[in-house]
Coordinates of C-alpha atoms in Angstrom, one line a residue:
E11 CA 0.0 0.0 0.1
I12 CA 1.0 3.6 -0.8
E13 CA -0.5 6.3 1.4
G14 CA -3.2 8.2 -0.5
F15 CA -3.8 5.4 -3.1
E16 CA -7.1 3.4 -3.4
A17 CA -7.1 0.0 -4.9
G18 CA -9.6 -0.7 -7.5
P19 CA -11.6 -4.0 -7.9
Y20 CA -9.8 -7.3 -7.4
P21 CA -7.7 -7.8 -10.5
D22 CA -8.7 -10.1 -13.4
L23 CA -5.6 -11.6 -15.1
S24 CA -2.7 -9.4 -14.5
I25 CA -4.3 -5.9 -14.6
V26 CA -4.1 -3.9 -11.4
T27 CA -6.4 -0.8 -11.0
Y28 CA -5.9 2.0 -8.6
R29 CA -6.3 5.8 -8.2
F30 CA -4.7 8.5 -6.0
L31 CA -7.1 10.3 -3.7
P32 CA -5.8 13.8 -3.0
E33 CA -6.5 15.5 0.2
R34 CA -8.2 18.3 -1.6
G35 CA -9.4 18.9 -5.2
D36 CA -10.8 16.7 -7.9
A37 CA -9.5 13.1 -7.8
D38 CA -10.2 12.6 -11.5
A39 CA -8.3 15.7 -12.5
F40 CA -5.4 14.8 -10.3
N41 CA -5.1 11.3 -11.6
H42 CA -5.3 12.6 -15.2
R43 CA -2.5 15.0 -14.5
L44 CA -0.5 12.0 -12.8
I45 CA -0.9 9.8 -15.8
Q46 CA 0.2 12.6 -18.1
A47 CA 3.3 13.2 -15.9
I48 CA 4.1 9.5 -16.0
R49 CA 3.7 9.1 -19.7
H50 CA 5.8 12.3 -20.3
E51 CA 8.7 10.8 -18.3
G52 CA 8.5 7.7 -20.4
N53 CA 10.0 5.1 -18.0
I54 CA 6.8 3.1 -17.6
F55 CA 3.4 3.0 -19.2
I56 CA 0.2 3.3 -17.3
S57 CA -3.2 3.3 -19.0
S58 CA -6.5 4.5 -17.7
T59 CA -10.1 3.6 -17.8
R60 CA -13.4 4.6 -16.0
I61 CA -15.1 2.4 -13.5
N62 CA -18.4 3.6 -12.0
G63 CA -17.7 7.0 -13.5
K64 CA -14.3 7.3 -11.7
L65 CA -11.0 7.8 -13.6
I66 CA -8.9 4.7 -12.6
L67 CA -5.3 4.0 -13.5
R68 CA -4.3 0.5 -14.8
A69 CA -1.0 -1.3 -14.8
A70 CA -0.8 -4.6 -16.7
V71 CA 1.9 -7.0 -15.7
G72 CA 1.7 -9.7 -18.3
C73 CA 5.3 -10.2 -19.5
F74 CA 7.3 -13.0 -18.0
R75 CA 10.2 -10.8 -18.0
T76 CA 8.6 -8.5 -15.5
H77 CA 10.4 -8.8 -12.1
L78 CA 9.8 -7.3 -8.6
D79 CA 12.3 -4.6 -9.4
D80 CA 10.1 -3.4 -12.3
I81 CA 7.1 -3.3 -9.9
D82 CA 9.3 -1.5 -7.3
E83 CA 10.3 1.1 -9.9
T84 CA 6.7 1.6 -10.9
L85 CA 5.7 2.3 -7.3
D86 CA 8.7 4.6 -6.8
I87 CA 7.8 6.6 -9.9
L88 CA 4.1 6.8 -8.8
S89 CA 5.1 8.1 -5.4
R90 CA 7.6 10.6 -6.7
K91 CA 5.1 12.0 -9.3
V92 CA 2.3 12.3 -6.7
K93 CA 4.8 14.3 -4.5
Q94 CA 5.8 16.5 -7.4
L95 CA 2.2 17.2 -8.4
N96 CA 1.2 18.0 -4.8
E97 CA 4.0 20.5 -4.6
N98 CA 2.7 22.5 -7.5

């Protein structure tokens, strides 16, 4: 768990869904900015969808070459980008 993140429904296959819940402001707008910042950096790819009208981020871990270090890097990038966006 990462503080501020809400897990989505239990995953099907290898797709994990989640969203960040900011202390103030619109969660959908924040998550949209978060995904844009992550895509701009280019180290990982996160997609998005809507579930029950809420913008949800998705990470698919389907490649057998994905290792725990890759997951840790994704979590580190998410945490760093959230911090950067909260500072602005």
